[in-house]
Short mmCIF file of C-alpha atoms (C1' of nucleotides) in Angstrom, two decimals:
data_model
loop_
_atom_site.label_atom_id
_atom_site.label_comp_id
_atom_site.label_asym_id
_atom_site.label_seq_id
_atom_site.Cartn_x
_atom_site.Cartn_y
_atom_site.Cartn_z
CA MET S 1 -20.13 4.40 -24.40
CA GLY S 2 -22.89 7.20 -23.46
CA ARG S 3 -23.27 9.42 -20.24
CA ILE S 4 -22.13 8.36 -16.74
CA LYS S 5 -25.58 7.83 -14.89
CA THR S 6 -25.87 9.31 -11.87
CA ASN S 7 -28.49 8.61 -8.94
CA ASN S 8 -30.84 10.95 -7.28
CA ASN S 9 -28.13 13.53 -5.79
CA ALA S 10 -24.83 12.47 -6.68
CA SER S 11 -23.05 14.05 -9.34
CA ARG S 12 -20.95 12.99 -11.84
CA LYS S 13 -18.38 13.50 -9.81
CA ASP S 14 -19.26 11.32 -6.69
CA ILE S 15 -20.11 8.52 -8.74
CA ILE S 16 -16.28 8.61 -9.90
CA LEU S 17 -15.15 9.36 -6.41
CA GLN S 18 -17.13 6.50 -5.06
CA LYS S 19 -15.51 4.02 -8.11
CA ALA S 20 -12.27 4.90 -7.13
CA ALA S 21 -12.34 4.32 -3.80
CA ILE S 22 -13.26 1.32 -4.61
CA LEU S 23 -10.67 0.17 -6.85
CA PHE S 24 -7.80 2.20 -5.00
CA LYS S 25 -8.57 -0.27 -1.84
CA GLU S 26 -8.30 -3.08 -4.17
CA LYS S 27 -5.38 -2.41 -5.95
CA GLY S 28 -3.74 0.21 -4.01
CA PHE S 29 -3.20 4.12 -5.32
CA LYS S 30 -0.18 3.55 -7.51
CA ALA S 31 -1.61 -0.05 -8.82
CA ALA S 32 -4.18 1.38 -10.34
CA SER S 33 -5.01 3.72 -13.62
CA MET S 34 -6.95 5.76 -14.45
CA ARG S 35 -7.79 3.76 -17.89
CA GLU S 36 -8.83 0.75 -15.29
CA LEU S 37 -11.40 3.62 -13.06
CA ALA S 38 -12.68 4.37 -16.38
CA GLU S 39 -13.41 1.20 -17.57
CA VAL S 40 -15.30 0.88 -14.47
CA VAL S 41 -16.82 4.38 -14.44
CA GLY S 42 -17.83 3.54 -17.89
CA VAL S 43 -16.56 5.84 -19.92
CA GLU S 44 -13.22 6.73 -22.04
CA ALA S 45 -10.19 7.59 -19.50
CA ALA S 46 -9.67 10.86 -21.16
CA SER S 47 -13.76 11.73 -20.32
CA LEU S 48 -12.77 11.73 -16.13
CA TYR S 49 -10.95 14.81 -16.82
CA ASN S 50 -14.67 17.04 -17.91
CA HIS S 51 -14.51 15.98 -14.02
CA ILE S 52 -11.92 15.75 -11.49
CA LYS S 53 -8.49 17.37 -12.13
CA SER S 54 -6.12 14.87 -11.44
CA LYS S 55 -5.62 11.13 -10.16
CA ASN S 56 -4.09 13.19 -6.80
CA GLU S 57 -7.24 15.20 -5.97
CA LEU S 58 -9.65 12.16 -6.30
CA LEU S 59 -7.26 10.39 -3.56
CA HIS S 60 -7.17 13.93 -1.45
CA GLU S 61 -10.58 14.35 -1.64
CA ILE S 62 -11.67 10.58 0.02
CA CYS S 63 -8.80 11.30 2.38
CA PHE S 64 -10.31 14.14 3.81
CA SER S 65 -13.21 13.39 3.34
CA VAL S 66 -12.70 10.42 5.96
CA ALA S 67 -10.69 12.66 8.16
CA ASN S 68 -13.66 15.89 8.59
CA LYS S 69 -15.69 12.61 9.75
CA TYR S 70 -13.53 11.38 12.50
CA ASN S 71 -12.79 15.10 13.77
CA GLU S 72 -15.71 16.16 14.09
CA LYS S 73 -16.71 12.86 15.92
CA LEU S 74 -14.05 13.54 18.47
CA GLU S 75 -15.47 17.26 18.91
CA GLN S 76 -18.48 16.10 19.73
CA ILE S 77 -17.30 13.24 22.70
CA GLU S 78 -14.65 15.81 23.88
CA SER S 79 -17.64 18.16 25.10
CA MET S 80 -19.31 14.89 26.52
CA ASP S 81 -20.26 14.66 29.69
CA ALA S 82 -19.28 11.06 30.49
CA SER S 83 -16.31 8.90 32.22
CA ALA S 84 -13.11 8.16 29.92
CA LEU S 85 -14.45 4.90 29.62
CA LYS S 86 -17.45 5.62 27.83
CA LYS S 87 -15.47 8.22 26.01
CA ILE S 88 -13.47 6.02 24.58
CA GLU S 89 -16.12 3.28 24.38
CA GLU S 90 -18.35 6.12 21.43
CA LEU S 91 -15.33 6.36 20.16
CA LEU S 92 -14.04 2.99 18.68
CA ARG S 93 -17.90 2.03 18.05
CA PHE S 94 -18.02 5.01 16.03
CA HIS S 95 -14.64 3.82 14.10
CA ILE S 96 -16.17 0.15 13.51
CA ILE S 97 -18.66 1.31 12.56
CA SER S 98 -17.39 3.47 9.99
CA MET S 99 -15.06 0.67 8.61
CA VAL S 100 -18.04 -1.48 8.66
CA GLN S 101 -20.59 0.45 6.12
CA ASN S 102 -17.89 3.27 4.60
CA PHE S 103 -15.68 0.73 4.20
CA ASP S 104 -14.25 1.65 1.18
CA GLU S 105 -12.93 4.91 1.11
CA VAL S 106 -12.18 4.36 4.88
CA PHE S 107 -9.81 1.79 4.08
CA VAL S 108 -8.05 4.13 1.33
CA SER S 109 -7.76 6.46 3.91
CA ASP S 110 -6.06 4.90 6.36
CA ARG S 111 -3.94 3.02 4.08
CA GLU S 112 -3.03 5.18 0.93
CA TRP S 113 -2.46 8.72 2.54
CA LYS S 114 1.22 8.34 2.30
CA TYR S 115 0.83 9.21 -1.51
CA LEU S 116 -0.68 12.57 -0.92
CA THR S 117 1.16 15.34 -2.74
CA ASP S 118 2.14 18.16 -0.24
CA PRO S 119 0.69 20.42 0.54
CA TYR S 120 -1.83 17.70 1.28
CA LEU S 121 0.02 15.46 2.55
CA SER S 122 2.07 17.76 5.42
CA ASN S 123 -1.33 18.80 6.14
CA PHE S 124 -3.19 15.63 6.71
CA GLN S 125 0.05 14.07 8.66
CA THR S 126 -0.54 17.46 11.41
CA GLN S 127 -4.69 16.19 11.18
CA ARG S 128 -3.14 12.72 11.99
CA ARG S 129 -1.12 13.80 14.56
CA THR S 130 -3.29 15.76 16.55
CA TYR S 131 -6.02 13.10 16.17
CA ARG S 132 -4.09 10.45 18.26
CA LYS S 133 -2.95 13.27 20.58
CA ARG S 134 -6.34 14.46 22.24
CA PHE S 135 -6.99 10.51 21.68
CA ALA S 136 -4.39 10.04 23.80
CA ALA S 137 -5.33 12.68 26.35
CA ILE S 138 -8.74 10.85 27.11
CA ILE S 139 -6.43 7.75 27.80
CA GLU S 140 -4.47 9.51 30.13
CA ASP S 141 -7.57 11.36 31.93
CA GLY S 142 -8.86 8.21 32.66
CA ILE S 143 -5.63 7.18 34.44
CA LYS S 144 -5.37 9.74 36.06
CA LYS S 145 -9.44 9.03 37.49
CA LYS S 146 -8.49 5.20 38.33
CA GLU S 147 -10.50 3.78 35.60
CA ILE S 148 -8.07 3.02 33.24
CA LYS S 149 -5.35 0.57 34.40
CA LYS S 150 -1.41 2.56 34.66
CA ILE S 151 -0.53 1.86 30.66
CA ASP S 152 1.22 4.13 27.89
CA ALA S 153 -1.42 5.89 26.08
CA THR S 154 -0.06 7.06 23.27
CA THR S 155 0.79 2.63 23.07
CA ALA S 156 -2.83 2.09 23.76
CA VAL S 157 -4.32 4.61 20.97
CA LEU S 158 -2.06 3.07 18.62
CA ILE S 159 -3.30 -0.84 19.53
CA MET S 160 -6.76 0.50 19.20
CA LEU S 161 -6.66 2.56 15.94
CA HIS S 162 -5.18 -0.56 14.51
CA ALA S 163 -6.58 -3.17 15.96
CA ILE S 164 -9.84 -1.23 14.03
CA SER S 165 -7.93 -0.78 10.87
CA GLY S 166 -8.28 -5.06 11.04
CA ILE S 167 -11.58 -5.31 9.80
CA GLU S 168 -10.49 -5.48 6.67
CA SER S 169 -9.79 -8.99 7.13
CA TRP S 170 -13.44 -9.38 8.40
CA HIS S 171 -14.43 -7.77 5.16
CA ARG S 172 -12.33 -10.52 3.59
CA SER S 173 -13.69 -13.21 4.85
CA LYS S 174 -16.40 -15.79 4.04
CA GLN S 175 -17.95 -16.66 6.77
CA LYS S 176 -18.06 -13.53 8.72
CA ILE S 177 -20.21 -12.32 12.11
CA SER S 178 -22.68 -9.67 11.96
CA GLY S 179 -21.62 -6.71 12.31
CA ALA S 180 -23.12 -6.21 15.28
CA GLU S 181 -21.24 -9.30 16.53
CA LEU S 182 -17.91 -8.06 15.65
CA GLU S 183 -18.07 -4.56 17.18
CA GLU S 184 -19.73 -6.23 20.73
CA ASN S 185 -16.22 -8.63 20.39
CA MET S 186 -13.54 -6.14 19.55
CA ILE S 187 -15.53 -3.02 22.10
CA THR S 188 -15.41 -6.08 24.52
CA ILE S 189 -11.25 -7.00 23.98
CA LEU S 190 -10.08 -3.94 23.68
CA VAL S 191 -11.90 -1.80 26.40
CA GLY S 192 -11.64 -4.92 29.07
CA GLY S 193 -7.84 -4.68 27.90
CA LEU S 194 -7.93 -1.03 29.47
CA LYS S 195 -10.18 -0.98 32.23
CA LYS S 196 -8.49 -1.54 36.28
CA MET I 1 30.76 2.96 -9.77
CA GLY I 2 32.35 0.31 -8.39
CA ARG I 3 31.12 -3.15 -6.42
CA ILE I 4 28.36 -3.86 -4.09
CA LYS I 5 30.08 -3.54 -1.30
CA THR I 6 29.35 -7.04 0.68
CA ASN I 7 29.86 -7.12 4.38
CA ASN I 8 30.97 -10.41 6.18
CA ASN I 9 28.72 -13.25 4.84
CA ALA I 10 26.31 -11.40 3.29
CA SER I 11 26.11 -12.08 -0.68
CA ARG I 12 25.39 -8.96 -3.23
CA LYS I 13 21.83 -10.42 -3.31
CA ASP I 14 21.01 -10.26 0.14
CA ILE I 15 22.89 -6.30 0.10
CA ILE I 16 20.03 -5.73 -2.61
CA LEU I 17 17.24 -7.48 -0.61
CA GLN I 18 17.78 -5.51 2.61
CA LYS I 19 17.51 -2.09 0.59
CA ALA I 20 14.54 -3.87 -1.30
CA ALA I 21 12.80 -4.55 1.71
CA ILE I 22 13.98 -0.45 2.84
CA LEU I 23 12.68 0.92 -0.28
CA PHE I 24 9.26 -0.67 -0.34
CA LYS I 25 7.76 -0.11 3.20
CA GLU I 26 9.07 3.37 2.32
CA LYS I 27 7.78 4.41 -1.26
CA GLY I 28 5.18 0.68 -1.41
CA PHE I 29 6.32 -2.06 -4.00
CA LYS I 30 4.64 -0.21 -6.87
CA ALA I 31 5.90 3.42 -6.25
CA ALA I 32 9.10 2.07 -5.71
CA SER I 33 11.02 1.68 -8.94
CA MET I 34 14.31 -0.66 -9.69
CA ARG I 35 16.20 2.97 -10.87
CA GLU I 36 15.49 4.27 -7.21
CA LEU I 37 16.75 0.85 -5.50
CA ALA I 38 19.74 0.74 -8.14
CA GLU I 39 20.98 4.50 -6.91
CA VAL I 40 20.11 3.11 -3.10
CA VAL I 41 22.68 0.09 -3.80
CA GLY I 42 25.00 2.40 -5.23
CA VAL I 43 24.91 0.71 -9.32
CA GLU I 44 23.29 1.05 -12.50
CA ALA I 45 19.69 -0.44 -12.57
CA ALA I 46 20.53 -2.91 -15.84
CA SER I 47 23.62 -4.48 -12.88
CA LEU I 48 21.09 -5.34 -10.27
CA TYR I 49 19.84 -8.40 -12.65
CA ASN I 50 22.85 -9.45 -12.51
CA HIS I 51 21.55 -10.42 -9.04
CA ILE I 52 18.04 -11.22 -9.16
CA LYS I 53 15.31 -12.44 -11.39
CA SER I 54 12.95 -9.82 -11.46
CA LYS I 55 11.42 -7.20 -9.26
CA ASN I 56 8.69 -9.17 -8.20
CA GLU I 57 11.65 -11.96 -7.08
CA LEU I 58 12.74 -9.19 -4.25
CA LEU I 59 8.82 -9.29 -2.73
CA HIS I 60 8.43 -12.76 -2.96
CA GLU I 61 11.39 -13.73 -1.21
CA ILE I 62 10.72 -10.30 1.51
CA CYS I 63 7.39 -12.20 2.06
CA PHE I 64 8.36 -15.68 2.28
CA SER I 65 11.44 -14.95 4.01
CA VAL I 66 8.93 -13.90 6.94
CA ALA I 67 5.98 -16.20 6.48
CA ASN I 68 8.48 -18.80 7.50
CA LYS I 69 9.95 -17.65 10.85
CA TYR I 70 6.43 -17.26 11.77
CA ASN I 71 5.22 -20.66 10.91
CA GLU I 72 8.17 -22.54 13.04
CA LYS I 73 7.69 -20.36 15.90
CA LEU I 74 4.01 -21.26 15.85
CA GLU I 75 5.11 -24.77 15.27
CA GLN I 76 6.99 -24.80 18.55
CA ILE I 77 4.64 -22.95 20.47
CA GLU I 78 1.68 -25.96 19.30
CA SER I 79 4.12 -28.17 21.06
CA MET I 80 4.73 -26.53 23.76
CA ASP I 81 3.04 -27.36 27.64
CA ALA I 82 1.32 -23.97 29.16
CA SER I 83 -1.42 -22.47 29.72
CA ALA I 84 -3.43 -21.23 26.26
CA LEU I 85 -2.94 -17.61 27.50
CA LYS I 86 0.80 -18.25 28.13
CA LYS I 87 0.54 -19.65 24.61
CA ILE I 88 -0.69 -16.46 22.99
CA GLU I 89 1.62 -14.20 25.14
CA GLU I 90 4.49 -16.31 23.61
CA LEU I 91 3.34 -15.47 20.00
CA LEU I 92 2.23 -12.11 20.73
CA ARG I 93 6.22 -11.05 22.14
CA PHE I 94 7.04 -12.72 19.17
CA HIS I 95 5.67 -10.89 16.96
CA ILE I 96 6.63 -7.16 18.69
CA ILE I 97 10.12 -8.07 18.53
CA SER I 98 10.12 -9.24 14.69
CA MET I 99 8.23 -6.14 14.57
CA VAL I 100 10.51 -4.07 16.24
CA GLN I 101 13.63 -5.43 14.87
CA ASN I 102 13.04 -6.28 11.54
CA PHE I 103 11.15 -3.66 10.71
CA ASP I 104 11.57 -3.34 7.17
CA GLU I 105 10.86 -6.63 6.24
CA VAL I 106 8.10 -7.38 8.52
CA PHE I 107 6.16 -4.41 7.09
CA VAL I 108 6.73 -5.47 3.66
CA SER I 109 5.63 -8.82 4.36
CA ASP I 110 2.33 -7.47 6.02
CA ARG I 111 1.20 -4.69 3.82
CA GLU I 112 2.66 -5.15 0.28
CA TRP I 113 2.15 -8.84 -0.21
CA LYS I 114 -0.70 -7.91 -2.26
CA TYR I 115 1.71 -7.63 -5.01
CA LEU I 116 2.78 -10.72 -5.16
CA THR I 117 2.11 -12.85 -8.11
CA ASP I 118 1.07 -16.08 -8.76
CA PRO I 119 1.81 -18.72 -8.16
CA TYR I 120 3.12 -17.14 -5.21
CA LEU I 121 0.24 -14.86 -3.99
CA SER I 122 -2.16 -18.21 -3.80
CA ASN I 123 0.45 -19.89 -1.77
CA PHE I 124 0.95 -16.52 0.96
CA GLN I 125 -2.63 -16.38 0.93
CA THR I 126 -2.89 -19.53 1.72
CA GLN I 127 0.06 -20.00 4.25
CA ARG I 128 -1.77 -16.90 5.91
CA ARG I 129 -5.40 -18.67 6.02
CA THR I 130 -3.81 -21.09 7.98
CA TYR I 131 -1.63 -19.31 10.19
CA ARG I 132 -4.76 -17.22 12.07
CA LYS I 133 -7.04 -20.42 12.21
CA ARG I 134 -4.00 -22.05 13.97
CA PHE I 135 -3.87 -18.97 16.34
CA ALA I 136 -7.43 -19.52 16.72
CA ALA I 137 -7.41 -22.70 17.82
CA ILE I 138 -5.40 -21.59 20.49
CA ILE I 139 -7.97 -18.93 21.85
CA GLU I 140 -10.77 -21.38 21.18
CA ASP I 141 -9.10 -23.62 23.14
CA GLY I 142 -8.58 -20.95 26.14
CA ILE I 143 -11.89 -20.17 25.81
CA LYS I 144 -12.75 -24.06 26.50
CA LYS I 145 -10.69 -23.79 29.44
CA LYS I 146 -12.10 -21.41 30.73
CA GLU I 147 -8.71 -18.90 30.88
CA ILE I 148 -10.40 -16.68 28.37
CA LYS I 149 -13.64 -14.74 27.87
CA LYS I 150 -16.06 -15.96 25.18
CA ILE I 151 -15.33 -14.39 22.40
CA ASP I 152 -14.91 -14.80 19.00
CA ALA I 153 -11.42 -16.41 18.46
CA THR I 154 -11.30 -15.22 15.00
CA THR I 155 -12.02 -11.49 16.07
CA ALA I 156 -9.73 -11.84 18.51
CA VAL I 157 -6.68 -13.17 16.16
CA LEU I 158 -7.79 -9.81 13.68
CA ILE I 159 -7.26 -7.70 16.76
CA MET I 160 -4.40 -8.77 18.15
CA LEU I 161 -2.08 -8.70 14.53
CA HIS I 162 -3.42 -5.78 13.37
CA ALA I 163 -2.41 -4.15 16.81
CA ILE I 164 0.80 -5.47 16.20
CA SER I 165 1.34 -4.43 12.74
CA GLY I 166 0.87 -1.02 14.65
CA ILE I 167 4.08 -1.14 15.70
CA GLU I 168 4.11 0.75 12.67
CA SER I 169 3.81 3.88 14.39
CA TRP I 170 5.32 3.46 16.84
CA HIS I 171 8.80 3.43 14.79
CA ARG I 172 7.28 6.93 12.97
CA SER I 173 6.84 8.41 16.15
CA LYS I 174 9.84 10.94 17.56
CA GLN I 175 9.90 10.71 21.33
CA LYS I 176 9.25 6.79 21.97
CA ILE I 177 9.19 4.48 24.25
CA SER I 178 12.02 1.60 24.86
CA GLY I 179 11.19 -1.37 22.31
CA ALA I 180 11.02 -3.13 25.97
CA GLU I 181 8.33 -0.96 27.32
CA LEU I 182 6.16 -1.30 23.84
CA GLU I 183 6.28 -4.76 24.72
CA GLU I 184 5.11 -4.69 27.95
CA ASN I 185 2.46 -2.43 27.38
CA MET I 186 0.73 -4.18 24.39
CA ILE I 187 0.78 -7.68 26.32
CA THR I 188 -0.75 -5.89 29.59
CA ILE I 189 -3.37 -4.36 27.11
CA LEU I 190 -3.82 -7.39 24.72
CA VAL I 191 -3.89 -10.45 27.03
CA GLY I 192 -5.61 -8.53 29.70
CA GLY I 193 -8.65 -7.84 27.04
CA LEU I 194 -8.92 -11.67 26.60
CA LYS I 195 -8.57 -12.52 30.76
CA LYS I 196 -11.48 -13.93 32.02
"C1'" DA Q 1 50.78 -14.98 -17.21
"C1'" DA Q 2 46.08 -17.21 -19.38
"C1'" DA Q 3 41.87 -18.31 -18.79
"C1'" DA Q 4 37.19 -18.20 -17.35
"C1'" DT Q 5 33.88 -15.98 -14.84
"C1'" DA Q 6 31.48 -12.58 -11.93
"C1'" DC Q 7 29.96 -8.10 -12.21
"C1'" DA Q 8 29.83 -3.58 -13.97
"C1'" DC Q 9 28.49 -0.15 -17.63
"C1'" DT Q 10 25.82 2.25 -21.95
"C1'" DA Q 11 21.57 2.17 -25.04
"C1'" DA Q 12 18.05 0.98 -26.11
"C1'" DC Q 13 13.43 -1.37 -25.96
"C1'" DA Q 14 7.93 -2.00 -25.85
"C1'" DA Q 15 4.87 -1.05 -22.67
"C1'" DA Q 16 2.05 1.74 -19.58
"C1'" DC Q 17 1.15 5.76 -17.34
"C1'" DG Q 18 -1.08 10.49 -15.77
"C1'" DT Q 19 -2.80 13.88 -18.86
"C1'" DT Q 20 -4.02 17.32 -22.84
"C1'" DT Q 21 -6.07 19.00 -27.68
"C1'" DG Q 22 -10.01 19.17 -30.20
"C1'" DC Q 23 -13.59 17.61 -32.41
"C1'" DT Q 24 -18.39 16.28 -32.15
"C1'" DT Q 25 -22.70 14.79 -29.66
"C1'" DA Q 26 -26.42 15.24 -26.58
"C1'" DA Q 27 -28.91 17.80 -23.14
"C1'" DA Q 28 -30.75 22.08 -21.03
"C1'" DA Q 29 -31.55 26.58 -21.24
"C1'" DG Q 30 -33.75 30.18 -24.08
"C1'" DC G 1 -36.42 25.79 -32.54
"C1'" DT G 2 -32.39 27.39 -31.42
"C1'" DT G 3 -28.68 28.56 -28.50
"C1'" DT G 4 -25.25 27.32 -25.34
"C1'" DT G 5 -23.21 24.21 -22.23
"C1'" DA G 6 -22.08 19.63 -20.64
"C1'" DA G 7 -19.86 15.48 -21.15
"C1'" DG G 8 -18.51 12.42 -24.44
"C1'" DC G 9 -14.87 10.24 -28.00
"C1'" DA G 10 -10.04 9.37 -30.35
"C1'" DA G 11 -4.91 10.05 -30.72
"C1'" DA G 12 -1.54 11.54 -29.24
"C1'" DC G 13 2.24 13.89 -25.78
"C1'" DG G 14 6.09 13.40 -22.71
"C1'" DT G 15 7.52 10.29 -18.99
"C1'" DT G 16 8.81 6.75 -15.91
"C1'" DT G 17 8.19 1.76 -16.19
"C1'" DG G 18 11.27 -3.02 -15.50
"C1'" DT G 19 14.03 -5.36 -18.39
"C1'" DT G 20 17.26 -7.34 -22.19
"C1'" DA G 21 21.15 -6.88 -25.37
"C1'" DG G 22 26.28 -6.20 -26.08
"C1'" DT G 23 30.13 -4.85 -24.12
"C1'" DG G 24 33.69 -3.88 -21.39
"C1'" DT G 25 36.60 -4.66 -16.72
"C1'" DA G 26 38.08 -5.96 -12.81
"C1'" DT G 27 38.55 -10.09 -9.57
"C1'" DT G 28 39.17 -15.02 -9.08
"C1'" DT G 29 40.81 -19.45 -10.83
"C1'" DT G 30 43.59 -22.53 -13.26
#
DNA sequence: AAAATACACTAACAAACGTTTGCTTAAAAG
DNA sequence: CTTTTAAGCAAACGTTTGTTAGTGTATTTT
């Protein structure tokens, strides 16, 4: 068949990871086969194993790559000197932009993580729980400072994060508004729903 | 092993459907096997086929059962004599309550429909698209009547529906607020985000 | 009580799966 | 140019998958 073409500084493994994210997004992790992935990459299935250890490795590299980016951003925002509402807006914008620009891997991380195997599965779940608690803490801080309505912070986090994962529908839709417009609309509704 | 126990007026097929919804929700449609389903039902895998035609039949019965309920409710709400905001609130409450009470089948319909096969798949997608358009029309009506902020109605629908599917996290969480509290919080944030 | 139906079982099927082995060839390093 | 390494291939492996066929046994109907 010929070799996998490598662009710039992307290794062959990077190419496989990128194609895997697209495939897992479209078919779901369990339904996507290594033979399908191989075809998309332009190679026989067996050849993939010169670059990766297993199908599961692909999934957990995708999931943790996304999780790490979110954790870094959260850390940065927590140390910002700004109002709670401003922090939430900043975090939401980051989520929205990630979802718009890195749709494949973000979607997979969001929807297919349950097929991770231990110890990655437990690790991921713990990180996820922690992330949400820290997000909720920012909201609770905003309630204490009377910037935000008296609501259950956990529920608010749940709404925000899942609303963002709805950008999936925006991606699939035909006549769509621009990414920037989408971002503004989402911020208006979501932050507007919190404001006192 | 002995026969499948039938409660009240539930047929053996109903029992299988109910257990299938739980299994598909937990493992995902593709990852759930007929042998696992059989074990949960308390029977050998082959015996399931005395009651059902195929694994796919289970999925599409679950998906369309849910879709039908939503369509009926939407129809009823459209013919109500009330403000747009009130209609939206009513529809959201219905979604939230369904998600809380019939979690298994609603979740499966929401997340696993892509494994439907044609003609069911196309049919389902069309119904889904239509449903969202009609929901968006209510929002647009509210904007015209100045009850609702000037926002993109399609984006608002996307946020609402996906926020609701986030009740999944509420189900999985340990220390959770009551279903009624959850409902009030969600309405506050979501409807609050629309109000002018 | 006899006949018919409903339902469960064991055994097996063909297909698809992730992955390994052993070999060949193209590219990189010396 | 020669050697070494990287990366491709075909073939096969042991499982698991959804499903069917054939048979026996309860339950229901007559």
